[in-house]
């Protein structure tokens, strides 16, 4: 699946407030009023997909993509045991490139996010805005406070089942796997979501997306896809995570601010050198990440990496333990979700060790 995570960081804008009663309980009334207005605007603009397809004025290419989305929507409930509801049965034509813009922030000498906390969704590493100018203003304010910031456009998000999430015109830029996989991913969030545990939520949904796509292709007699893109994506993500760990150690070293500033610039330049060597050795004709690497890099630009795949292999083990039966798999995921975060992460680490052992026994990884 050709979907580099750096291009779509944080597919979800989590909505804390959907009613004025809830707004009254929130500290930042202006922000929640903005979110409520943005979501309301989408609800007012949406049209039933079947009506869009039947409309003679609809572009045939759009109609074909929408028909595919509805096939995927039906498959998700019938074959993957995902929620059967009205989500992704509506379409909204946006008149902007993204539906929301996410603002990430970290302290200047920290790789940990300035968390944004909401009564329902808990704390996440970003805040989303329906208006790019408002997002830019929020980013500028955080930067003026001395933080590193990163502003990223987002093509789709989830309301976690509060509303019937529509298919958005911003999603039509994706290839078929990205479109279909996102429907699986977001419906998985509607089924199970754990407050204050982004890595768990995203890794779980990413596994459902990946495994769901495999079953989707098999059901249609299609190839399951080339692992090359995933391998390159994983390799690049690891390079970024390595940079983040080096920066984490630097910031914990007790060095003075001047030394940390110089060390930060040095580590980022080393990362660029490592990237160029890795690309030239393994992917000499593929430059998909060059633009990202060439742009300014700070702590906040590193935040989205690892959020989506930290525990994916653990969920793969859980799925095998469930004998590939989705209801049993979801029951096991819910059991993890009921545990404390420490207990849950300990269990996931155990599953990862099991996954590593399986890989080693298969001969893919040399044993020590």
mmCIF file of C-alpha atoms in Angstrom:
data_model
loop_
_atom_site.group_PDB
_atom_site.id
_atom_site.type_symbol
_atom_site.label_atom_id
_atom_site.label_comp_id
_atom_site.label_asym_id
_atom_site.label_seq_id
_atom_site.Cartn_x
_atom_site.Cartn_y
_atom_site.Cartn_z
ATOM 1 C CA UNK A 1 0.000 0.000 0.000
ATOM 2 C CA UNK A 2 1.636 3.221 -1.134
ATOM 3 C CA UNK A 3 0.701 5.458 1.725
ATOM 4 C CA UNK A 4 3.704 7.090 3.393
ATOM 5 C CA UNK A 5 2.574 8.048 6.868
ATOM 6 C CA UNK A 6 4.393 11.345 6.673
ATOM 7 C CA UNK A 7 1.909 12.531 4.094
ATOM 8 C CA UNK A 8 -1.129 11.801 6.216
ATOM 9 C CA UNK A 9 -0.164 12.275 9.837
ATOM 10 C CA UNK A 10 -3.044 12.071 12.247
ATOM 11 C CA UNK A 11 -6.039 11.104 10.161
ATOM 12 C CA UNK A 12 -8.350 12.116 12.988
ATOM 13 C CA UNK A 13 -9.537 15.391 14.349
ATOM 14 C CA UNK A 14 -11.127 14.292 17.618
ATOM 15 C CA UNK A 15 -14.252 16.278 18.420
ATOM 16 C CA UNK A 16 -14.621 17.060 22.115
ATOM 17 C CA UNK A 17 -17.812 19.071 21.771
ATOM 18 C CA UNK A 18 -20.886 18.307 19.769
ATOM 19 C CA UNK A 19 -23.486 20.091 21.815
ATOM 20 C CA UNK A 20 -23.650 23.455 23.543
ATOM 21 C CA UNK A 21 -24.052 21.713 26.874
ATOM 22 C CA UNK A 22 -20.665 20.119 26.409
ATOM 23 C CA UNK A 23 -19.205 23.378 25.171
ATOM 24 C CA UNK A 24 -20.075 24.954 28.511
ATOM 25 C CA UNK A 25 -17.796 22.456 30.241
ATOM 26 C CA UNK A 26 -14.778 23.219 28.037
ATOM 27 C CA UNK A 27 -12.173 25.852 28.799
ATOM 28 C CA UNK A 28 -11.490 27.060 25.255
ATOM 29 C CA UNK A 29 -14.965 28.068 24.115
ATOM 30 C CA UNK A 30 -13.779 29.777 20.951
ATOM 31 C CA UNK A 31 -11.989 26.678 19.763
ATOM 32 C CA UNK A 32 -14.905 24.366 20.461
ATOM 33 C CA UNK A 33 -17.322 26.777 18.825
ATOM 34 C CA UNK A 34 -15.042 26.690 15.766
ATOM 35 C CA UNK A 35 -15.001 22.886 15.768
ATOM 36 C CA UNK A 36 -18.774 22.689 16.180
ATOM 37 C CA UNK A 37 -19.285 25.154 13.327
ATOM 38 C CA UNK A 38 -16.872 23.255 11.082
ATOM 39 C CA UNK A 39 -18.535 19.908 11.697
ATOM 40 C CA UNK A 40 -21.994 21.432 11.255
ATOM 41 C CA UNK A 41 -20.950 22.892 7.904
ATOM 42 C CA UNK A 42 -19.930 19.435 6.703
ATOM 43 C CA UNK A 43 -23.216 17.928 7.835
ATOM 44 C CA UNK A 44 -25.151 20.576 5.937
ATOM 45 C CA UNK A 45 -23.119 20.039 2.744
ATOM 46 C CA UNK A 46 -23.252 16.256 2.612
ATOM 47 C CA UNK A 47 -25.212 14.351 -0.021
ATOM 48 C CA UNK A 48 -26.067 10.673 -0.066
ATOM 49 C CA UNK A 49 -23.468 8.857 -2.164
ATOM 50 C CA UNK A 50 -26.115 6.993 -4.122
ATOM 51 C CA UNK A 51 -27.662 10.316 -5.164
ATOM 52 C CA UNK A 52 -24.285 11.721 -6.219
ATOM 53 C CA UNK A 53 -23.643 8.619 -8.312
ATOM 54 C CA UNK A 54 -27.083 8.818 -9.922
ATOM 55 C CA UNK A 55 -26.725 12.541 -10.720
ATOM 56 C CA UNK A 56 -26.040 12.964 -14.478
ATOM 57 C CA UNK A 57 -23.891 15.983 -13.653
ATOM 58 C CA UNK A 58 -21.444 13.891 -11.617
ATOM 59 C CA UNK A 59 -18.092 13.292 -13.276
ATOM 60 C CA UNK A 60 -17.892 9.611 -14.332
ATOM 61 C CA UNK A 61 -14.515 9.203 -12.650
ATOM 62 C CA UNK A 62 -15.887 10.492 -9.364
ATOM 63 C CA UNK A 63 -18.920 8.230 -9.692
ATOM 64 C CA UNK A 64 -16.641 5.216 -10.212
ATOM 65 C CA UNK A 65 -14.585 6.053 -7.113
ATOM 66 C CA UNK A 66 -17.738 6.504 -5.068
ATOM 67 C CA UNK A 67 -19.098 3.139 -6.239
ATOM 68 C CA UNK A 68 -15.830 1.585 -5.089
ATOM 69 C CA UNK A 69 -16.167 3.285 -1.706
ATOM 70 C CA UNK A 70 -19.627 1.799 -1.225
ATOM 71 C CA UNK A 71 -18.402 -1.675 -2.096
ATOM 72 C CA UNK A 72 -15.672 -1.226 0.509
ATOM 73 C CA UNK A 73 -18.206 0.113 3.015
ATOM 74 C CA UNK A 74 -20.372 -2.994 2.612
ATOM 75 C CA UNK A 75 -17.328 -5.276 2.773
ATOM 76 C CA UNK A 76 -16.190 -3.662 6.023
ATOM 77 C CA UNK A 77 -19.370 -4.622 7.844
ATOM 78 C CA UNK A 78 -20.063 -7.946 6.130
ATOM 79 C CA UNK A 79 -16.524 -9.388 6.170
ATOM 80 C CA UNK A 80 -14.540 -7.437 8.783
ATOM 81 C CA UNK A 81 -17.317 -7.157 11.389
ATOM 82 C CA UNK A 82 -16.935 -3.388 11.514
ATOM 83 C CA UNK A 83 -19.877 -1.138 12.448
ATOM 84 C CA UNK A 84 -22.860 -1.122 10.106
ATOM 85 C CA UNK A 85 -24.052 2.468 10.124
ATOM 86 C CA UNK A 86 -24.368 5.503 7.847
ATOM 87 C CA UNK A 87 -20.700 6.501 8.011
ATOM 88 C CA UNK A 88 -19.124 6.813 4.546
ATOM 89 C CA UNK A 89 -22.478 6.661 2.795
ATOM 90 C CA UNK A 90 -22.457 10.451 2.297
ATOM 91 C CA UNK A 91 -20.214 12.664 0.188
ATOM 92 C CA UNK A 92 -19.023 16.227 0.751
ATOM 93 C CA UNK A 93 -17.442 18.322 -1.963
ATOM 94 C CA UNK A 94 -14.945 20.564 -0.204
ATOM 95 C CA UNK A 95 -13.702 23.763 -1.755
ATOM 96 C CA UNK A 96 -10.292 23.497 -0.111
ATOM 97 C CA UNK A 97 -7.436 20.988 -0.359
ATOM 98 C CA UNK A 98 -7.844 19.592 3.171
ATOM 99 C CA UNK A 99 -10.723 19.169 5.558
ATOM 100 C CA UNK A 100 -8.671 20.168 8.611
ATOM 101 C CA UNK A 101 -5.176 21.311 9.509
ATOM 102 C CA UNK A 102 -3.422 19.782 12.522
ATOM 103 C CA UNK A 103 -1.022 21.795 14.650
ATOM 104 C CA UNK A 104 1.698 19.853 16.491
ATOM 105 C CA UNK A 105 3.989 21.460 19.078
ATOM 106 C CA UNK A 106 6.909 20.453 21.287
ATOM 107 C CA UNK A 107 9.171 22.443 23.593
ATOM 108 C CA UNK A 108 12.294 23.622 21.757
ATOM 109 C CA UNK A 109 14.469 21.063 23.506
ATOM 110 C CA UNK A 110 12.108 18.130 23.905
ATOM 111 C CA UNK A 111 10.708 15.497 21.567
ATOM 112 C CA UNK A 112 7.533 15.125 23.645
ATOM 113 C CA UNK A 113 4.358 16.781 22.441
ATOM 114 C CA UNK A 114 2.632 19.729 24.022
ATOM 115 C CA UNK A 115 -0.492 17.670 24.597
ATOM 116 C CA UNK A 116 -3.989 18.801 23.694
ATOM 117 C CA UNK A 117 -6.576 17.284 26.036
ATOM 118 C CA UNK A 118 -10.298 16.838 25.486
ATOM 119 C CA UNK A 119 -13.031 15.521 27.807
ATOM 120 C CA UNK A 120 -14.056 12.642 25.538
ATOM 121 C CA UNK A 121 -11.010 11.747 23.466
ATOM 122 C CA UNK A 122 -8.405 12.367 26.143
ATOM 123 C CA UNK A 123 -4.984 13.813 25.333
ATOM 124 C CA UNK A 124 -3.541 13.746 21.818
ATOM 125 C CA UNK A 125 -0.433 15.210 20.207
ATOM 126 C CA UNK A 126 -2.166 17.829 18.068
ATOM 127 C CA UNK A 127 -5.094 20.203 17.726
ATOM 128 C CA UNK A 128 -7.084 20.330 14.511
ATOM 129 C CA UNK A 129 -8.670 23.331 12.805
ATOM 130 C CA UNK A 130 -11.168 23.505 9.952
ATOM 131 C CA UNK A 131 -9.661 26.814 8.812
ATOM 132 C CA UNK A 132 -6.051 27.043 7.610
ATOM 133 C CA UNK A 133 -5.650 30.654 8.727
ATOM 134 C CA UNK A 134 -6.835 29.823 12.247
ATOM 135 C CA UNK A 135 -4.443 26.883 12.319
ATOM 136 C CA UNK A 136 -1.577 29.121 11.194
ATOM 137 C CA UNK A 137 -2.448 31.658 13.891
ATOM 138 C CA UNK A 138 -2.480 28.932 16.540
ATOM 139 C CA UNK A 139 0.874 27.651 15.285
ATOM 140 C CA UNK A 140 2.358 31.153 15.403
ATOM 141 C CA UNK A 141 1.167 31.598 18.986
ATOM 142 C CA UNK A 142 2.762 28.330 20.060
ATOM 143 C CA UNK A 143 5.968 29.264 18.268
ATOM 144 C CA UNK A 144 6.030 32.656 19.989
ATOM 145 C CA UNK A 145 5.961 30.790 23.307
ATOM 146 C CA UNK A 146 9.260 29.150 22.337
ATOM 147 C CA UNK A 147 7.915 25.882 20.979
ATOM 148 C CA UNK A 148 8.772 23.980 17.818
ATOM 149 C CA UNK A 149 5.639 23.694 15.671
ATOM 150 C CA UNK A 150 4.436 21.713 12.677
ATOM 151 C CA UNK A 151 1.326 22.472 10.609
ATOM 152 C CA UNK A 152 -0.070 19.636 8.498
ATOM 153 C CA UNK A 153 -3.092 19.419 6.210
ATOM 154 C CA UNK A 154 -5.327 16.386 6.808
ATOM 155 C CA UNK A 155 -7.558 14.834 4.111
ATOM 156 C CA UNK A 156 -9.890 12.903 6.486
ATOM 157 C CA UNK A 157 -10.785 12.453 10.126
ATOM 158 C CA UNK A 158 -13.109 10.545 12.428
ATOM 159 C CA UNK A 159 -15.749 11.691 14.917
ATOM 160 C CA UNK A 160 -15.561 8.244 16.573
ATOM 161 C CA UNK A 161 -19.162 7.527 15.684
ATOM 162 C CA UNK A 162 -20.698 10.755 16.991
ATOM 163 C CA UNK A 163 -21.782 11.543 13.434
ATOM 164 C CA UNK A 164 -22.042 9.658 10.161
ATOM 165 C CA UNK A 165 -18.602 10.581 8.839
ATOM 166 C CA UNK A 166 -18.751 11.406 5.122
ATOM 167 C CA UNK A 167 -16.419 10.630 2.258
ATOM 168 C CA UNK A 168 -14.658 13.895 1.434
ATOM 169 C CA UNK A 169 -13.464 15.227 -1.885
ATOM 170 C CA UNK A 170 -9.995 15.537 -0.305
ATOM 171 C CA UNK A 171 -9.960 11.729 -0.094
ATOM 172 C CA UNK A 172 -10.416 11.410 -3.843
ATOM 173 C CA UNK A 173 -6.735 12.281 -4.417
ATOM 174 C CA UNK A 174 -5.784 8.930 -2.904
ATOM 175 C CA UNK A 175 -5.317 5.719 -4.801
ATOM 176 C CA UNK A 176 -7.885 2.944 -4.369
ATOM 177 C CA UNK A 177 -6.060 1.213 -1.522
ATOM 178 C CA UNK A 178 -5.756 4.453 0.430
ATOM 179 C CA UNK A 179 -9.449 5.193 -0.010
ATOM 180 C CA UNK A 180 -10.617 1.691 0.882
ATOM 181 C CA UNK A 181 -8.095 1.298 3.697
ATOM 182 C CA UNK A 182 -9.114 4.586 5.293
ATOM 183 C CA UNK A 183 -12.734 3.450 5.473
ATOM 184 C CA UNK A 184 -11.612 0.288 7.273
ATOM 185 C CA UNK A 185 -9.269 2.295 9.526
ATOM 186 C CA UNK A 186 -11.822 4.869 10.629
ATOM 187 C CA UNK A 187 -14.577 2.305 11.221
ATOM 188 C CA UNK A 188 -12.146 0.382 13.413
ATOM 189 C CA UNK A 189 -11.841 3.497 15.595
ATOM 190 C CA UNK A 190 -15.613 3.634 15.888
ATOM 191 C CA UNK A 191 -15.595 0.074 17.197
ATOM 192 C CA UNK A 192 -12.798 0.428 19.785
ATOM 193 C CA UNK A 193 -11.106 3.572 21.072
ATOM 194 C CA UNK A 194 -9.072 4.011 24.263
ATOM 195 C CA UNK A 195 -8.810 7.423 25.838
ATOM 196 C CA UNK A 196 -5.259 8.788 26.229
ATOM 197 C CA UNK A 197 -3.532 6.037 24.223
ATOM 198 C CA UNK A 198 -2.878 7.212 20.678
ATOM 199 C CA UNK A 199 -0.265 4.540 19.908
ATOM 200 C CA UNK A 200 -2.671 1.748 20.883
ATOM 201 C CA UNK A 201 -5.588 3.227 18.951
ATOM 202 C CA UNK A 202 -3.639 3.912 15.782
ATOM 203 C CA UNK A 203 -1.693 0.649 15.743
ATOM 204 C CA UNK A 204 -4.911 -1.303 16.176
ATOM 205 C CA UNK A 205 -6.652 0.615 13.392
ATOM 206 C CA UNK A 206 -3.615 0.317 11.128
ATOM 207 C CA UNK A 207 -3.639 -3.460 11.579
ATOM 208 C CA UNK A 208 -7.362 -3.641 10.756
ATOM 209 C CA UNK A 209 -6.696 -1.478 7.689
ATOM 210 C CA UNK A 210 -3.771 -3.609 6.486
ATOM 211 C CA UNK A 211 -5.364 -6.994 7.136
ATOM 212 C CA UNK A 212 -8.685 -5.760 5.801
ATOM 213 C CA UNK A 213 -7.052 -4.690 2.555
ATOM 214 C CA UNK A 214 -5.514 -8.138 2.124
ATOM 215 C CA UNK A 215 -8.917 -9.765 2.520
ATOM 216 C CA UNK A 216 -10.497 -7.169 0.254
ATOM 217 C CA UNK A 217 -8.059 -7.946 -2.558
ATOM 218 C CA UNK A 218 -8.432 -11.701 -2.110
ATOM 219 C CA UNK A 219 -12.207 -11.400 -2.295
ATOM 220 C CA UNK A 220 -11.858 -9.612 -5.636
ATOM 221 C CA UNK A 221 -9.248 -11.967 -7.055
ATOM 222 C CA UNK A 222 -6.649 -9.212 -7.033
ATOM 223 C CA UNK A 223 -2.971 -9.281 -5.978
ATOM 224 C CA UNK A 224 -2.522 -8.318 -2.341
ATOM 225 C CA UNK A 225 -0.002 -5.640 -3.234
ATOM 226 C CA UNK A 226 3.722 -5.095 -3.409
ATOM 227 C CA UNK A 227 5.534 -5.087 -0.045
ATOM 228 C CA UNK A 228 8.200 -2.804 -1.490
ATOM 229 C CA UNK A 229 6.363 0.398 -0.622
ATOM 230 C CA UNK A 230 5.719 -0.770 2.922
ATOM 231 C CA UNK A 231 9.364 -1.752 3.350
ATOM 232 C CA UNK A 232 10.532 1.671 2.195
ATOM 233 C CA UNK A 233 7.987 3.393 4.410
ATOM 234 C CA UNK A 234 9.097 1.345 7.419
ATOM 235 C CA UNK A 235 12.771 2.015 6.698
ATOM 236 C CA UNK A 236 12.274 5.748 6.449
ATOM 237 C CA UNK A 237 10.170 5.813 9.592
ATOM 238 C CA UNK A 238 12.958 4.021 11.455
ATOM 239 C CA UNK A 239 15.499 6.627 10.317
ATOM 240 C CA UNK A 240 13.257 9.350 11.743
ATOM 241 C CA UNK A 241 12.714 7.447 14.989
ATOM 242 C CA UNK A 242 16.479 7.035 15.318
ATOM 243 C CA UNK A 243 16.882 10.808 14.966
ATOM 244 C CA UNK A 244 14.230 11.352 17.614
ATOM 245 C CA UNK A 245 16.026 9.040 20.048
ATOM 246 C CA UNK A 246 19.344 10.803 19.476
ATOM 247 C CA UNK A 247 17.663 14.138 20.148
ATOM 248 C CA UNK A 248 15.965 12.747 23.256
ATOM 249 C CA UNK A 249 19.364 11.738 24.664
ATOM 250 C CA UNK A 250 20.825 15.128 23.771
ATOM 251 C CA UNK A 251 18.051 17.022 25.550
ATOM 252 C CA UNK A 252 18.421 14.798 28.639
ATOM 253 C CA UNK A 253 22.201 15.328 28.760
ATOM 254 C CA UNK A 254 22.135 18.454 30.911
ATOM 255 C CA UNK A 255 24.048 20.471 28.308
ATOM 256 C CA UNK A 256 23.506 24.228 28.236
ATOM 257 C CA UNK A 257 21.141 25.796 25.715
ATOM 258 C CA UNK A 258 23.867 26.789 23.249
ATOM 259 C CA UNK A 259 25.251 23.252 23.215
ATOM 260 C CA UNK A 260 21.777 21.762 22.756
ATOM 261 C CA UNK A 261 21.028 24.143 19.872
ATOM 262 C CA UNK A 262 24.277 23.180 18.144
ATOM 263 C CA UNK A 263 23.728 19.494 18.861
ATOM 264 C CA UNK A 264 20.176 19.647 17.534
ATOM 265 C CA UNK A 265 21.324 21.179 14.239
ATOM 266 C CA UNK A 266 24.116 18.614 13.997
ATOM 267 C CA UNK A 267 21.815 15.629 14.562
ATOM 268 C CA UNK A 268 19.354 16.850 11.946
ATOM 269 C CA UNK A 269 22.176 17.211 9.417
ATOM 270 C CA UNK A 270 23.446 13.717 10.298
ATOM 271 C CA UNK A 271 19.916 12.415 9.697
ATOM 272 C CA UNK A 272 19.923 13.968 6.217
ATOM 273 C CA UNK A 273 23.241 12.282 5.462
ATOM 274 C CA UNK A 274 21.965 8.933 6.745
ATOM 275 C CA UNK A 275 18.841 9.314 4.640
ATOM 276 C CA UNK A 276 20.810 10.019 1.448
ATOM 277 C CA UNK A 277 23.067 7.007 2.025
ATOM 278 C CA UNK A 278 20.090 4.731 2.819
ATOM 279 C CA UNK A 279 18.149 5.909 -0.224
ATOM 280 C CA UNK A 280 21.081 5.533 -2.594
ATOM 281 C CA UNK A 281 21.903 2.064 -1.294
ATOM 282 C CA UNK A 282 18.406 0.571 -1.139
ATOM 283 C CA UNK A 283 16.118 2.781 -3.267
ATOM 284 C CA UNK A 284 18.341 4.622 -5.770
ATOM 285 C CA UNK A 285 15.537 5.494 -8.155
ATOM 286 C CA UNK A 286 12.918 6.485 -5.603
ATOM 287 C CA UNK A 287 12.962 10.052 -4.296
ATOM 288 C CA UNK A 288 9.543 10.236 -2.680
ATOM 289 C CA UNK A 289 10.939 11.447 0.664
ATOM 290 C CA UNK A 290 13.435 13.957 -0.699
ATOM 291 C CA UNK A 291 11.056 16.893 -0.376
ATOM 292 C CA UNK A 292 10.250 16.155 3.260
ATOM 293 C CA UNK A 293 13.921 15.743 4.155
ATOM 294 C CA UNK A 294 14.859 19.006 2.412
ATOM 295 C CA UNK A 295 12.266 21.052 4.298
ATOM 296 C CA UNK A 296 12.987 22.517 7.749
ATOM 297 C CA UNK A 297 12.987 19.793 10.411
ATOM 298 C CA UNK A 298 12.299 20.365 14.095
ATOM 299 C CA UNK A 299 11.070 18.325 17.053
ATOM 300 C CA UNK A 300 7.413 18.821 16.147
ATOM 301 C CA UNK A 301 7.802 17.516 12.584
ATOM 302 C CA UNK A 302 8.964 14.219 14.107
ATOM 303 C CA UNK A 303 5.869 13.737 16.273
ATOM 304 C CA UNK A 304 3.619 11.872 13.823
ATOM 305 C CA UNK A 305 6.184 9.140 13.235
ATOM 306 C CA UNK A 306 5.648 5.928 15.147
ATOM 307 C CA UNK A 307 2.132 6.872 16.279
ATOM 308 C CA UNK A 308 0.573 4.601 13.678
ATOM 309 C CA UNK A 309 2.695 1.480 13.806
ATOM 310 C CA UNK A 310 4.325 1.017 17.210
ATOM 311 C CA UNK A 311 2.163 -2.008 18.114
ATOM 312 C CA UNK A 312 0.978 -3.202 14.693
ATOM 313 C CA UNK A 313 2.892 -6.480 14.866
ATOM 314 C CA UNK A 314 1.487 -7.118 18.330
ATOM 315 C CA UNK A 315 -2.021 -6.898 16.924
ATOM 316 C CA UNK A 316 -0.972 -9.258 14.133
ATOM 317 C CA UNK A 317 -0.072 -11.834 16.792
ATOM 318 C CA UNK A 318 -3.400 -11.223 18.524
ATOM 319 C CA UNK A 319 -5.191 -11.833 15.223
ATOM 320 C CA UNK A 320 -3.343 -15.132 14.734
ATOM 321 C CA UNK A 321 -4.229 -16.140 18.277
ATOM 322 C CA UNK A 322 -7.856 -15.480 17.351
ATOM 323 C CA UNK A 323 -7.433 -17.854 14.364
ATOM 324 C CA UNK A 324 -8.208 -14.996 12.007
ATOM 325 C CA UNK A 325 -11.728 -14.584 13.383
ATOM 326 C CA UNK A 326 -12.611 -10.919 13.628
ATOM 327 C CA UNK A 327 -15.151 -11.165 16.511
ATOM 328 C CA UNK A 328 -12.607 -13.042 18.639
ATOM 329 C CA UNK A 329 -9.878 -10.573 17.665
ATOM 330 C CA UNK A 330 -12.009 -7.583 18.686
ATOM 331 C CA UNK A 331 -12.851 -9.294 21.975
ATOM 332 C CA UNK A 332 -9.129 -9.665 22.678
ATOM 333 C CA UNK A 333 -8.508 -6.012 21.746
ATOM 334 C CA UNK A 334 -11.325 -4.926 24.094
ATOM 335 C CA UNK A 335 -9.770 -6.976 26.880
ATOM 336 C CA UNK A 336 -6.513 -5.054 26.387
ATOM 337 C CA UNK A 337 -8.433 -1.786 26.249
ATOM 338 C CA UNK A 338 -9.919 -2.443 29.691
ATOM 339 C CA UNK A 339 -6.480 -2.774 31.282
ATOM 340 C CA UNK A 340 -4.468 0.098 32.681
ATOM 341 C CA UNK A 341 -2.067 1.692 30.224
ATOM 342 C CA UNK A 342 0.942 0.136 31.970
ATOM 343 C CA UNK A 343 -0.633 -3.332 31.931
ATOM 344 C CA UNK A 344 -1.683 -2.891 28.312
ATOM 345 C CA UNK A 345 1.769 -1.845 27.144
ATOM 346 C CA UNK A 346 3.356 -4.726 29.029
ATOM 347 C CA UNK A 347 0.997 -7.154 27.282
ATOM 348 C CA UNK A 348 1.730 -5.562 23.915
ATOM 349 C CA UNK A 349 5.470 -5.839 24.487
ATOM 350 C CA UNK A 350 4.967 -9.535 25.176
ATOM 351 C CA UNK A 351 3.076 -9.905 21.908
ATOM 352 C CA UNK A 352 5.896 -8.098 20.081
ATOM 353 C CA UNK A 353 8.421 -10.536 21.518
ATOM 354 C CA UNK A 354 6.254 -13.368 20.252
ATOM 355 C CA UNK A 355 6.144 -11.758 16.807
ATOM 356 C CA UNK A 356 9.946 -11.378 16.776
ATOM 357 C CA UNK A 357 10.358 -15.008 17.778
ATOM 358 C CA UNK A 358 8.046 -16.175 15.006
ATOM 359 C CA UNK A 359 10.028 -14.147 12.469
ATOM 360 C CA UNK A 360 13.356 -15.527 13.706
ATOM 361 C CA UNK A 361 12.118 -19.124 13.570
ATOM 362 C CA UNK A 362 10.980 -18.508 10.008
ATOM 363 C CA UNK A 363 14.548 -17.536 9.137
ATOM 364 C CA UNK A 364 13.823 -13.915 8.225
ATOM 365 C CA UNK A 365 15.902 -12.550 11.102
ATOM 366 C CA UNK A 366 19.245 -14.094 12.107
ATOM 367 C CA UNK A 367 19.382 -15.261 15.679
ATOM 368 C CA UNK A 368 22.194 -14.155 17.959
#
